[in-house]
Short mmCIF file of C-alpha atoms and ligand atoms in Angstrom, two decimals:
data_model
loop_
_atom_site.label_atom_id
_atom_site.label_comp_id
_atom_site.label_asym_id
_atom_site.label_seq_id
_atom_site.Cartn_x
_atom_site.Cartn_y
_atom_site.Cartn_z
CA MET A 1 -20.83 -31.67 15.33
CA PRO A 2 -21.03 -31.39 11.61
CA THR A 3 -19.29 -28.02 10.41
CA THR A 4 -21.29 -25.77 7.97
CA ASN A 5 -19.41 -23.18 5.81
CA PRO A 6 -20.27 -19.61 7.43
CA THR A 7 -22.79 -17.45 5.71
CA ASP A 8 -21.80 -13.90 4.23
CA THR A 9 -23.66 -12.79 7.71
CA ASP A 10 -21.22 -15.06 9.78
CA LEU A 11 -18.32 -13.68 7.73
CA SER A 12 -19.75 -10.38 8.67
CA ALA A 13 -19.64 -10.77 12.32
CA GLN A 14 -16.28 -12.02 12.36
CA ALA A 15 -14.61 -9.34 10.39
CA ARG A 16 -16.05 -7.13 12.92
CA GLU A 17 -14.45 -9.25 15.27
CA ILE A 18 -11.28 -8.95 13.64
CA LEU A 19 -11.12 -5.45 13.55
CA LEU A 20 -12.37 -4.79 17.41
CA LYS A 21 -9.83 -7.68 18.56
CA ASN A 22 -6.89 -6.14 16.51
CA ASP A 23 -8.07 -2.27 17.97
CA ARG A 24 -5.20 -1.50 20.45
CA GLY A 25 -7.36 1.72 21.60
CA GLY A 26 -7.92 4.39 18.55
CA TYR A 27 -5.31 2.47 15.98
CA THR A 28 -5.26 -1.01 14.84
CA VAL A 29 -2.64 -3.59 14.51
CA PRO A 30 -2.61 -5.57 11.17
CA THR A 31 -2.77 -8.61 13.24
CA HIS A 32 -1.67 -10.27 16.28
CA GLY A 33 1.69 -11.43 16.63
CA LEU A 34 3.35 -10.67 13.46
CA TYR A 35 3.18 -6.90 12.81
CA PRO A 36 2.57 -5.42 16.22
CA TYR A 37 2.56 -1.52 15.53
CA GLN A 38 0.21 0.71 13.31
CA TRP A 39 1.09 0.57 9.66
CA ASN A 40 0.31 3.53 7.55
CA TRP A 41 -1.82 1.88 4.43
CA ASP A 42 -2.93 -0.75 6.76
CA SER A 43 -4.76 2.23 8.99
CA ALA A 44 -5.82 3.75 5.73
CA PHE A 45 -7.98 0.81 4.88
CA VAL A 46 -9.18 -0.17 8.04
CA ALA A 47 -10.57 2.98 8.48
CA LEU A 48 -13.19 2.00 5.34
CA GLY A 49 -13.91 -1.17 7.40
CA PHE A 50 -14.58 0.63 10.72
CA ALA A 51 -16.68 2.90 8.76
CA ALA A 52 -19.36 0.21 8.24
CA PHE A 53 -20.38 -0.28 11.73
CA ASP A 54 -18.64 2.74 13.74
CA SER A 55 -18.09 5.78 11.86
CA ASP A 56 -16.57 7.58 14.91
CA ARG A 57 -13.88 4.76 15.32
CA ALA A 58 -13.44 5.48 11.44
CA TRP A 59 -12.18 9.04 11.92
CA THR A 60 -10.13 8.12 14.73
CA GLU A 61 -8.12 5.42 12.98
CA ILE A 62 -6.77 8.16 10.31
CA GLU A 63 -6.22 10.83 12.92
CA THR A 64 -4.01 8.40 15.25
CA LEU A 65 -2.19 7.48 12.15
CA PHE A 66 -1.43 11.35 11.49
CA GLN A 67 -0.32 11.76 15.14
CA GLY A 68 2.94 9.64 13.53
CA GLN A 69 3.55 12.51 10.66
CA TRP A 70 6.77 14.15 10.91
CA THR A 71 7.23 17.84 10.99
CA ASN A 72 8.48 17.75 6.88
CA GLY A 73 4.87 16.19 6.19
CA MET A 74 6.19 12.64 5.80
CA VAL A 75 3.90 9.84 7.50
CA PRO A 76 6.09 7.23 8.49
CA HIS A 77 5.10 3.72 7.19
CA ILE A 78 5.30 2.32 11.07
CA LEU A 79 4.47 3.97 14.09
CA PHE A 80 5.93 2.22 17.47
CA ARG A 81 3.36 3.10 20.12
CA VAL A 82 4.64 0.18 22.24
CA ASN A 83 8.07 -1.23 22.43
CA ASP A 84 7.09 -4.86 20.84
CA PRO A 85 10.60 -7.36 21.55
CA GLY A 86 8.93 -9.94 18.82
CA TYR A 87 9.24 -7.19 15.99
CA PHE A 88 12.33 -6.73 14.06
CA PRO A 89 13.24 -3.94 12.91
CA GLY A 90 11.82 -2.20 15.84
CA PRO A 91 12.26 1.64 17.27
CA SER A 92 15.91 0.77 18.32
CA VAL A 93 17.10 -0.07 14.85
CA TRP A 94 15.29 2.85 13.04
CA GLN A 95 16.36 5.66 15.60
CA CYS A 96 13.77 7.84 14.57
CA ASP A 97 13.21 9.83 18.22
CA PRO A 98 10.09 12.42 18.32
CA ALA A 99 12.94 15.21 19.16
CA ARG A 100 14.19 14.75 15.43
CA SER A 101 11.00 13.61 13.59
CA GLY A 102 8.28 16.01 15.33
CA ALA A 103 5.92 13.16 15.58
CA ALA A 104 4.37 12.02 18.95
CA MET A 105 5.81 8.68 19.08
CA PRO A 106 9.40 6.75 17.73
CA THR A 107 8.71 5.80 14.03
CA SER A 108 10.32 3.92 11.01
CA GLY A 109 12.13 6.44 8.90
CA ILE A 110 10.32 5.77 5.69
CA THR A 111 6.64 6.10 4.47
CA GLN A 112 4.07 3.89 2.66
CA PRO A 113 1.51 4.22 -0.42
CA PRO A 114 -0.11 7.31 0.44
CA VAL A 115 -3.88 6.38 0.28
CA ALA A 116 -4.77 7.88 3.46
CA ALA A 117 -6.10 11.03 1.34
CA SER A 118 -8.44 8.92 -0.81
CA CYS A 119 -10.10 6.77 2.24
CA VAL A 120 -10.50 10.45 3.97
CA ARG A 121 -12.74 11.14 0.81
CA GLU A 122 -14.76 7.96 1.00
CA LEU A 123 -15.66 8.56 4.78
CA TRP A 124 -16.54 11.97 3.94
CA GLU A 125 -18.75 11.02 1.46
CA GLN A 126 -20.61 7.96 3.13
CA GLU A 127 -21.68 10.69 5.78
CA GLY A 128 -22.88 13.07 3.17
CA CYS A 129 -20.21 15.19 1.88
CA ARG A 130 -21.11 17.92 4.29
CA ARG A 131 -18.71 21.20 3.66
CA ASP A 132 -18.49 21.76 6.99
CA HIS A 133 -17.00 18.62 8.40
CA PRO A 134 -15.10 19.11 11.12
CA ARG A 135 -12.81 16.31 10.75
CA MET A 136 -12.01 16.28 7.57
CA LYS A 137 -11.56 19.66 7.73
CA ALA A 138 -9.06 19.23 10.61
CA LEU A 139 -7.47 16.50 8.34
CA PHE A 140 -6.85 18.04 5.10
CA PRO A 141 -3.94 20.56 5.78
CA LYS A 142 -1.94 17.26 7.16
CA LEU A 143 -2.66 15.32 3.78
CA MET A 144 -1.63 18.19 1.80
CA ALA A 145 1.52 18.41 3.76
CA TYR A 146 2.04 14.57 3.01
CA SER A 147 1.04 15.08 -0.37
CA ARG A 148 3.25 18.03 -0.78
CA TRP A 149 6.17 16.14 1.04
CA TYR A 150 6.34 13.36 -1.62
CA ARG A 151 6.21 16.08 -4.68
CA ARG A 152 9.30 17.73 -2.76
CA HIS A 153 11.28 14.70 -1.83
CA ARG A 154 10.40 11.85 -3.66
CA ASP A 155 9.74 13.83 -7.49
CA PRO A 156 13.42 13.56 -8.64
CA MET A 157 12.26 14.23 -12.55
CA GLY A 158 10.10 16.77 -11.43
CA ASN A 159 7.35 15.15 -13.64
CA GLY A 160 5.24 13.71 -10.75
CA LEU A 161 6.30 9.94 -10.76
CA ALA A 162 6.92 9.06 -7.30
CA MET A 163 10.73 7.93 -6.23
CA VAL A 164 11.01 5.10 -3.29
CA VAL A 165 14.25 4.63 -1.04
CA HIS A 166 13.23 1.36 0.48
CA ASN A 167 11.11 -1.64 -0.84
CA TRP A 168 9.12 -1.55 2.21
CA GLU A 169 7.96 1.50 1.11
CA THR A 170 6.03 0.29 -1.87
CA GLY A 171 3.85 -1.61 0.35
CA ARG A 172 4.49 -4.43 -2.02
CA ASP A 173 7.73 -5.68 -0.07
CA ASN A 174 9.51 -8.43 -2.15
CA ASN A 175 7.74 -7.91 -5.78
CA PRO A 176 10.29 -8.80 -8.43
CA GLU A 177 9.98 -5.05 -9.45
CA TRP A 178 12.72 -4.48 -6.91
CA ASP A 179 15.39 -7.43 -7.24
CA GLU A 180 17.63 -6.10 -9.60
CA ALA A 181 17.40 -2.67 -8.04
CA LEU A 182 18.03 -4.77 -4.65
CA ALA A 183 20.87 -7.06 -5.94
CA ALA A 184 22.93 -3.84 -6.28
CA VAL A 185 22.79 -2.96 -2.61
CA ASP A 186 25.93 -3.60 -0.79
CA THR A 187 25.46 -5.86 2.34
CA SER A 188 28.67 -6.52 3.39
CA ARG A 189 28.27 -4.15 6.40
CA VAL A 190 25.36 -5.49 7.74
CA GLY A 191 25.70 -6.59 11.55
CA PRO A 192 24.22 -9.59 13.06
CA TYR A 193 20.45 -9.35 13.40
CA THR A 194 17.30 -12.11 14.05
CA ARG A 195 14.55 -11.58 12.07
CA LYS A 196 11.39 -12.20 13.63
CA ASP A 197 8.74 -12.77 11.05
CA THR A 198 9.70 -16.28 10.38
CA SER A 199 8.63 -17.25 13.57
CA HIS A 200 5.34 -16.13 13.17
CA VAL A 201 4.59 -17.24 9.53
CA ASN A 202 5.89 -20.13 7.27
CA SER A 203 9.45 -19.21 6.18
CA ALA A 204 8.77 -20.30 2.30
CA MET A 205 6.04 -17.66 2.28
CA ARG A 206 8.41 -14.90 3.17
CA PRO A 207 11.28 -13.10 1.87
CA THR A 208 14.58 -15.11 1.90
CA LYS A 209 17.73 -14.27 3.99
CA GLN A 210 19.91 -12.33 1.37
CA GLU A 211 16.60 -10.42 0.23
CA TYR A 212 16.08 -9.47 4.10
CA ASP A 213 19.72 -8.28 4.15
CA ARG A 214 19.50 -5.98 1.90
CA TYR A 215 15.92 -4.20 3.01
CA VAL A 216 18.14 -4.21 6.57
CA ALA A 217 21.27 -2.51 4.91
CA LEU A 218 19.04 0.30 3.59
CA VAL A 219 17.68 0.77 6.88
CA GLU A 220 21.06 0.94 7.84
CA PHE A 221 21.84 3.64 5.21
CA GLY A 222 18.80 5.69 6.12
CA ARG A 223 19.65 5.84 9.91
CA ALA A 224 23.38 6.58 8.98
CA GLN A 225 22.04 9.91 7.33
CA GLY A 226 19.93 11.25 10.02
CA TRP A 227 17.12 10.52 8.11
CA ASP A 228 17.72 13.59 5.90
CA PRO A 229 15.26 13.20 3.19
CA ALA A 230 17.17 15.42 0.77
CA VAL A 231 20.34 13.34 1.17
CA ILE A 232 18.66 10.21 1.02
CA ALA A 233 16.52 11.20 -2.37
CA ARG A 234 20.27 11.82 -3.57
CA GLU A 235 22.53 9.46 -2.42
CA ASN A 236 20.65 6.62 -1.46
CA PRO A 237 21.48 2.99 -2.95
CA PHE A 238 18.18 1.98 -3.56
CA ARG A 239 16.29 4.84 -6.15
CA VAL A 240 13.18 3.34 -8.07
CA ILE A 241 10.26 4.89 -9.62
CA ASP A 242 7.33 2.67 -8.15
CA VAL A 243 4.51 2.57 -10.49
CA GLY A 244 2.13 1.72 -7.49
CA ILE A 245 2.76 4.52 -5.52
CA THR A 246 2.84 6.84 -8.47
CA MET A 247 -0.63 5.54 -9.63
CA MET A 248 -2.14 6.01 -6.21
CA LEU A 249 -0.29 9.34 -5.06
CA LEU A 250 -2.25 10.78 -8.34
CA ARG A 251 -5.51 9.42 -7.37
CA ALA A 252 -4.57 10.84 -3.75
CA ASP A 253 -4.16 14.28 -5.25
CA ARG A 254 -7.62 13.76 -7.53
CA ASP A 255 -9.19 12.93 -4.24
CA LEU A 256 -7.93 15.71 -2.16
CA LEU A 257 -8.73 18.35 -4.80
CA VAL A 258 -12.63 16.86 -4.26
CA LEU A 259 -11.91 17.72 -0.63
CA ALA A 260 -10.16 21.19 -1.66
CA HIS A 261 -13.37 22.41 -3.38
CA ALA A 262 -15.55 21.39 -0.69
CA LEU A 263 -13.98 23.32 1.44
CA ASN A 264 -13.03 26.52 -1.14
CA GLU A 265 -9.41 26.16 -0.37
CA GLN A 266 -8.28 28.11 -3.46
CA GLU A 267 -4.38 27.64 -3.09
CA ALA A 268 -4.59 24.08 -2.27
CA ILE A 269 -6.88 23.78 -5.54
CA ALA A 270 -4.30 25.57 -7.75
CA GLU A 271 -1.48 23.58 -6.42
CA LEU A 272 -3.36 20.14 -6.43
CA GLN A 273 -4.20 20.87 -10.36
CA ALA A 274 -0.55 21.24 -11.07
CA HIS A 275 0.44 17.89 -9.39
CA ILE A 276 -2.54 16.44 -11.12
CA ALA A 277 -1.52 17.74 -14.50
CA ARG A 278 2.18 16.98 -14.16
CA ALA A 279 1.82 13.46 -12.96
CA GLU A 280 -1.02 12.79 -15.87
CA ALA A 281 1.41 13.72 -18.23
CA GLY A 282 4.77 12.27 -16.67
CA VAL A 283 2.87 8.33 -16.36
CA ALA A 284 3.93 8.09 -20.14
CA PHE A 285 7.41 7.06 -19.18
CA LEU A 286 6.25 4.27 -17.30
CA TRP A 287 4.58 2.65 -20.32
CA ASP A 288 6.71 -0.14 -20.99
CA GLU A 289 6.03 -1.93 -24.62
CA SER A 290 7.67 -4.61 -24.08
CA ILE A 291 5.32 -6.17 -20.91
CA GLY A 292 2.27 -4.56 -22.55
CA GLY A 293 1.90 -2.39 -19.16
CA PHE A 294 3.43 0.42 -16.90
CA SER A 295 6.07 -0.82 -15.08
CA SER A 296 8.08 0.71 -12.22
CA TYR A 297 12.05 2.17 -13.20
CA ASP A 298 15.31 1.76 -11.53
CA LEU A 299 16.85 4.78 -11.58
CA ARG A 300 19.90 4.32 -10.51
CA ALA A 301 20.33 1.56 -13.49
CA CYS A 302 18.30 3.82 -15.92
CA LYS A 303 16.29 1.36 -16.62
CA SER A 304 12.50 -0.11 -16.77
CA ALA A 305 11.93 -3.19 -14.20
CA GLN A 306 10.05 -4.91 -17.29
CA ILE A 307 7.80 -6.52 -14.53
CA LEU A 308 3.74 -6.62 -15.18
CA SER A 309 2.64 -6.86 -11.43
CA SER A 310 -0.70 -6.19 -9.61
CA ALA A 311 0.26 -2.59 -9.36
CA SER A 312 0.24 -2.31 -13.29
CA PHE A 313 -3.01 -2.10 -13.27
CA LEU A 314 -3.74 0.96 -10.94
CA SER A 315 -3.56 3.28 -13.98
CA PHE A 316 -7.29 2.58 -14.28
CA TYR A 317 -7.65 3.66 -10.22
CA ALA A 318 -5.38 6.84 -11.39
CA GLY A 319 -7.43 7.74 -14.34
CA VAL A 320 -4.27 7.51 -16.69
CA GLY A 321 -3.66 5.78 -19.83
CA ASP A 322 -4.22 6.22 -23.64
CA GLU A 323 -6.87 4.47 -25.69
CA ARG A 324 -4.24 2.08 -26.84
CA GLN A 325 -2.70 1.44 -23.63
CA ARG A 326 -5.91 1.02 -21.61
CA ALA A 327 -6.88 -1.84 -24.38
CA THR A 328 -3.56 -3.25 -23.94
CA GLN A 329 -3.77 -3.73 -20.33
CA LEU A 330 -7.63 -4.77 -20.77
CA LEU A 331 -6.01 -7.82 -22.75
CA GLN A 332 -3.02 -8.51 -20.20
CA LEU A 333 -5.84 -8.61 -17.43
CA GLN A 334 -7.56 -11.33 -19.64
CA ARG A 335 -3.99 -13.12 -19.94
CA VAL A 336 -3.85 -13.10 -16.15
CA SER A 337 -7.06 -14.43 -15.67
CA GLN A 338 -6.73 -17.40 -17.80
CA ASP A 339 -3.41 -18.37 -16.00
CA CYS A 340 -4.91 -18.32 -12.59
CA ARG A 341 -8.37 -19.31 -11.12
CA TYR A 342 -8.57 -15.78 -8.54
CA LEU A 343 -7.98 -12.30 -9.67
CA LEU A 344 -5.78 -10.61 -8.95
CA PRO A 345 -2.28 -12.09 -8.35
CA SER A 346 0.54 -9.75 -7.17
CA LEU A 347 2.35 -10.83 -10.17
CA ALA A 348 1.51 -11.99 -13.89
CA PRO A 349 1.98 -15.79 -13.26
CA GLY A 350 3.73 -16.19 -16.49
CA SER A 351 6.70 -14.35 -14.83
CA ARG A 352 9.92 -16.29 -14.40
CA THR A 353 9.95 -15.13 -10.76
CA TYR A 354 6.32 -15.88 -9.83
CA ASP A 355 5.62 -18.08 -7.05
CA PRO A 356 1.86 -18.52 -5.67
CA MET A 357 2.72 -18.81 -2.33
CA ARG A 358 5.59 -16.01 -1.35
CA TYR A 359 4.09 -12.92 -0.41
CA TRP A 360 4.03 -10.59 -2.85
CA ARG A 361 5.50 -12.74 -6.06
CA GLY A 362 2.14 -14.46 -6.76
CA PRO A 363 -0.26 -13.92 -3.87
CA VAL A 364 -3.59 -12.17 -4.30
CA TRP A 365 -3.66 -9.00 -1.92
CA LEU A 366 -7.22 -7.72 -1.54
CA VAL A 367 -6.69 -4.15 -0.74
CA VAL A 368 -4.94 -3.68 -4.21
CA SER A 369 -7.89 -5.53 -5.74
CA TYR A 370 -10.26 -2.99 -4.24
CA MET A 371 -8.32 -0.34 -5.74
CA VAL A 372 -7.75 -1.89 -8.99
CA ALA A 373 -11.41 -2.79 -9.38
CA LYS A 374 -12.48 0.89 -8.17
CA GLY A 375 -10.57 1.94 -11.12
CA LEU A 376 -12.11 -0.45 -13.44
CA ARG A 377 -15.58 0.28 -12.33
CA GLU A 378 -15.18 4.11 -13.15
CA ALA A 379 -13.76 3.39 -16.34
CA GLY A 380 -17.10 1.34 -17.38
CA HIS A 381 -15.30 -1.94 -17.20
CA HIS A 382 -18.11 -3.13 -15.03
CA GLU A 383 -17.37 -6.68 -15.64
CA TRP A 384 -13.69 -6.73 -14.98
CA ALA A 385 -14.75 -4.92 -11.86
CA HIS A 386 -17.29 -7.64 -10.83
CA ARG A 387 -14.91 -10.51 -11.67
CA ILE A 388 -12.41 -9.15 -9.25
CA GLN A 389 -14.80 -8.38 -6.18
CA GLU A 390 -16.10 -11.88 -6.97
CA ASP A 391 -12.98 -13.67 -7.00
CA SER A 392 -12.19 -11.67 -3.80
CA ARG A 393 -15.21 -12.71 -2.01
CA ASN A 394 -14.78 -16.20 -2.71
CA LEU A 395 -11.34 -16.31 -1.43
CA ILE A 396 -12.61 -15.39 1.83
CA ARG A 397 -15.57 -17.42 1.80
CA THR A 398 -13.07 -20.41 1.19
CA ALA A 399 -9.97 -19.49 3.37
CA GLY A 400 -11.11 -16.73 5.53
CA PHE A 401 -9.47 -13.30 6.52
CA TYR A 402 -5.87 -14.20 5.51
CA GLU A 403 -3.23 -11.73 4.79
CA SER A 404 -2.99 -12.98 1.56
CA PHE A 405 -4.49 -15.98 -0.87
CA ASN A 406 -2.88 -18.41 -3.30
CA PRO A 407 -4.47 -17.35 -6.57
CA GLU A 408 -4.36 -20.89 -7.90
CA THR A 409 -5.62 -22.48 -4.83
CA GLY A 410 -7.66 -19.99 -3.01
CA ALA A 411 -5.55 -20.86 0.36
CA GLY A 412 -4.80 -18.11 2.91
CA THR A 413 -1.04 -17.37 2.58
CA GLY A 414 0.83 -15.48 5.37
CA GLY A 415 -1.11 -14.39 9.03
CA PRO A 416 -4.70 -14.98 9.67
CA ASP A 417 -7.05 -12.70 11.00
CA PHE A 418 -6.05 -10.01 9.24
CA SER A 419 -7.25 -6.24 9.72
CA TRP A 420 -7.40 -5.19 6.28
CA THR A 421 -8.65 -8.29 4.21
CA ALA A 422 -11.51 -7.97 7.13
CA ALA A 423 -12.03 -4.17 6.06
CA MET A 424 -12.13 -4.88 2.73
CA TRP A 425 -15.12 -7.34 3.54
CA LEU A 426 -16.76 -4.80 5.40
CA HIS A 427 -16.40 -1.93 2.81
CA TRP A 428 -16.26 -3.76 -0.22
CA CYS A 429 -16.80 -7.55 -1.26
CA GLY A 430 -18.51 -8.76 1.62
CA ALA A 431 -22.36 -9.50 0.18
C1 GLC B 501 3.84 -6.28 4.99
C2 GLC B 501 2.99 -5.92 3.48
C3 GLC B 501 2.52 -4.61 3.85
C4 GLC B 501 1.75 -4.08 4.92
C5 GLC B 501 2.44 -4.61 6.36
C6 GLC B 501 1.38 -4.63 7.42
O1 GLC B 501 4.89 -5.34 5.34
O2 GLC B 501 4.00 -5.83 2.73
O3 GLC B 501 2.01 -4.39 2.75
O4 GLC B 501 1.46 -2.94 4.80
O5 GLC B 501 3.15 -6.04 6.28
O6 GLC B 501 0.28 -5.70 6.98
#
């Protein structure tokens, strides 16, 4: 039989099937095999995908995510609802029991980008912005507690910038922004362990063994502190201001403020306005003239990572940057677009450590593309927003629903049948 390219209608059907196939009953795994649990920011984006055909199921995805929330407000990066021996590091390595955390199940001990509030705002707006929306109303205090947790434990300079204590928290696991800070992490006490990721995916696309040892050393450090957020914030061997989370948290607070107004939550309104004002002023600290963009910052070494990554462009999504900074960022975008075929690569192709195949060192990740494009559109840069959207569409049309994509060839990288890629097709870039 002759093979024909799938039409966009076929792709929409496939995207729905992927979400349904990865649904484990109220929560969705990122992809079968490689990631067998519920992940924090994956679930938030997946909810947007479900909203295209089942709004009830969309809200459920966020509600199940918040079943993993700790008493202190943190939403963990992984919720271990089952014990799957095919994944490392699993619940026995993290040792975060419900008795200690207050979560409904064992979880990891770190968090991820706090995009849930922004996704809840989207779901709520799609349903007509009702002030008495019961599910939005029930989630609101939980979302506030999560934002407060960040502001309380992850704002060491008190200026609204967000600190991470593990590169996995950033969601952009092996971006070179973390290389120097990770190189300072002592791995001499890391015991033997068996990775599982490389048995699911080609190891040329995954982090190296040396990188992985450092990731494990950081888990062991947190575990030894009983996951006490105050001790970790002070003493963790990896303490970095993540430009990505800083921008996403600021955006989440802006979106929460809209919800707070709808609910007439006066105290929350005042609190969020203060957070937003602090962060708006604080982000200037992350501007790095030498790269012409916003960059992450190593708090231990007191230096900028000097890396232009896709997260640098989230400044538009956060609504920050003065006129000159915005113009410079657009020039950088122009340069990046000349250096590769598909926007938006996770790392600028001219960078020394750029690798179009290796995870967050080059490949395109549609969830970041979506946020950057949304920010650009809101700032009036419609052509750039359109270009990123069109490239995203073409990547899926060419390769299917991969975890990420090679920005030069358009080939799929990482795992196939990926939930958040399917969700981005349904919510944003599908025709
Ligand atoms: C990888 C990604 C992370 C994502 C997770 C599950 O670790 O780097 O961002 O949340 O996979 O898809």
